[in-house]
mmCIF file of C-alpha atoms in Angstrom:
data_model
loop_
_atom_site.group_PDB
_atom_site.id
_atom_site.type_symbol
_atom_site.label_atom_id
_atom_site.label_comp_id
_atom_site.label_asym_id
_atom_site.label_seq_id
_atom_site.Cartn_x
_atom_site.Cartn_y
_atom_site.Cartn_z
ATOM 1 C CA SER A 128 12.013 154.552 -321.159
ATOM 2 C CA ILE A 129 13.210 154.529 -317.563
ATOM 3 C CA TYR A 130 16.175 152.378 -318.644
ATOM 4 C CA LEU A 131 17.361 154.934 -321.182
ATOM 5 C CA ASP A 132 16.899 158.060 -319.061
ATOM 6 C CA PRO A 133 20.046 160.129 -318.488
ATOM 7 C CA ALA A 134 21.925 159.130 -315.336
ATOM 8 C CA VAL A 135 24.853 160.267 -313.239
ATOM 9 C CA VAL A 136 27.103 157.354 -312.268
ATOM 10 C CA THR A 137 29.667 157.628 -309.476
ATOM 11 C CA PHE A 138 32.408 155.135 -308.621
ATOM 12 C CA THR A 139 33.976 154.641 -305.186
ATOM 13 C CA GLU A 140 35.998 151.973 -303.410
ATOM 14 C CA GLU A 141 32.725 150.603 -301.991
ATOM 15 C CA GLY A 142 30.841 150.329 -305.304
ATOM 16 C CA PHE A 143 28.980 152.507 -307.744
ATOM 17 C CA GLY A 144 25.889 154.663 -307.610
ATOM 18 C CA VAL A 145 23.366 155.536 -310.290
ATOM 19 C CA LYS A 146 21.249 158.659 -309.889
ATOM 20 C CA LYS A 147 18.341 159.404 -312.243
ATOM 21 C CA GLU A 148 15.398 161.754 -312.108
ATOM 22 C CA SER A 149 13.253 158.750 -311.145
ATOM 23 C CA GLY A 150 15.482 157.683 -308.222
ATOM 24 C CA SER A 151 18.887 156.359 -307.277
ATOM 25 C CA SER A 152 20.631 153.110 -306.421
ATOM 26 C CA GLU A 153 23.896 151.972 -304.883
ATOM 27 C CA THR A 154 25.628 148.702 -305.807
ATOM 28 C CA LYS A 155 28.547 147.185 -303.911
ATOM 29 C CA TRP A 156 31.413 145.774 -305.964
ATOM 30 C CA SER A 157 30.876 142.389 -304.278
ATOM 31 C CA ALA A 158 27.432 142.247 -305.954
ATOM 32 C CA VAL A 159 28.974 142.486 -309.443
ATOM 33 C CA VAL A 160 29.194 138.922 -310.797
ATOM 34 C CA ASN A 161 30.876 139.822 -314.085
ATOM 35 C CA ALA A 162 32.518 142.909 -315.543
ATOM 36 C CA CYS A 163 33.434 143.295 -319.199
ATOM 37 C CA GLU A 164 35.129 146.044 -321.146
ATOM 38 C CA THR A 165 35.020 146.745 -324.865
ATOM 39 C CA THR A 166 36.554 149.654 -326.738
ATOM 40 C CA GLU A 167 33.340 151.646 -326.255
ATOM 41 C CA HIS A 168 31.632 150.375 -323.068
ATOM 42 C CA PHE A 169 31.902 148.831 -319.630
ATOM 43 C CA PHE A 170 29.307 146.171 -318.743
ATOM 44 C CA LEU A 171 28.732 145.567 -315.029
ATOM 45 C CA TYR A 172 26.529 142.511 -314.458
ATOM 46 C CA VAL A 173 24.749 141.973 -311.146
ATOM 47 C CA SER A 174 23.153 138.743 -312.405
ATOM 48 C CA HIS A 175 23.224 136.756 -315.630
ATOM 49 C CA LEU A 176 20.138 138.725 -316.769
ATOM 50 C CA MET A 177 20.737 142.209 -315.334
ATOM 51 C CA GLY A 178 23.528 144.708 -315.575
ATOM 52 C CA TYR A 179 24.609 148.263 -316.221
ATOM 53 C CA ILE A 180 26.055 149.568 -319.483
ATOM 54 C CA ILE A 181 28.512 152.432 -319.022
ATOM 55 C CA PRO A 182 29.388 154.163 -322.330
ATOM 56 C CA LYS A 183 33.005 155.334 -322.202
ATOM 57 C CA ARG A 184 32.172 158.454 -324.221
ATOM 58 C CA PHE A 185 30.349 159.833 -321.151
ATOM 59 C CA LEU A 186 33.234 159.300 -318.720
ATOM 60 C CA ARG A 187 35.494 162.159 -317.681
ATOM 61 C CA PRO A 188 39.217 162.023 -318.562
ATOM 62 C CA GLY A 189 40.903 159.398 -316.385
ATOM 63 C CA GLN A 190 37.618 157.917 -315.181
ATOM 64 C CA ALA A 191 37.859 154.822 -317.430
ATOM 65 C CA GLU A 192 41.275 153.977 -315.980
ATOM 66 C CA GLU A 193 39.958 154.508 -312.453
ATOM 67 C CA LEU A 194 36.994 152.222 -313.169
ATOM 68 C CA GLU A 195 39.362 149.554 -314.542
ATOM 69 C CA ARG A 196 41.394 149.768 -311.327
ATOM 70 C CA LEU A 197 38.333 149.553 -309.073
ATOM 71 C CA ILE A 198 36.977 146.530 -310.963
ATOM 72 C CA ALA A 199 40.346 144.752 -310.882
ATOM 73 C CA GLU A 200 40.678 145.382 -307.154
ATOM 74 C CA PHE A 201 37.129 144.863 -305.887
ATOM 75 C CA VAL A 202 35.108 142.692 -308.335
ATOM 76 C CA PRO A 203 35.707 139.030 -307.463
ATOM 77 C CA ALA A 204 35.678 137.897 -311.127
ATOM 78 C CA GLY A 205 37.952 140.751 -312.240
ATOM 79 C CA LEU A 206 37.646 142.499 -315.601
ATOM 80 C CA ASN A 207 37.135 140.676 -318.886
ATOM 81 C CA THR A 208 38.198 142.501 -322.011
ATOM 82 C CA THR A 209 36.356 141.638 -325.187
ATOM 83 C CA GLU A 210 36.642 142.684 -328.784
ATOM 84 C CA ILE A 211 33.182 142.943 -330.327
ATOM 85 C CA THR A 212 32.697 143.728 -333.979
ATOM 86 C CA LYS A 213 29.501 144.991 -335.550
ATOM 87 C CA ASN A 214 29.101 141.710 -337.465
ATOM 88 C CA GLN A 215 28.915 139.551 -334.317
#
C-alpha cells in the first residue's frame, strides 16, 4: 500500500517533509490542526480525517525531543499527550 511504504520524514522550523519512492510532500506547521503524542507514536493531523503517524522507534536519538519542541512552538493547538492502552 502507498500509505505503508517506507518514508523519510524531516522536521524543520517551517514544517515537515515526507519523501517516499512514489513522491514527496511538505506540510507547514500552521496546517497541522492537532498533534498528539503517545509513548510509541506522534500523530500529526492536517484535518479531522487525515494525518501522519510517526513511530518513535524510527526516530534518531534526540529527534523525538526536537519534534516535541517544534510542535509546542509552531503548531497552534500545541501538543496533546495521551495514554492509550491496548484495551481501549
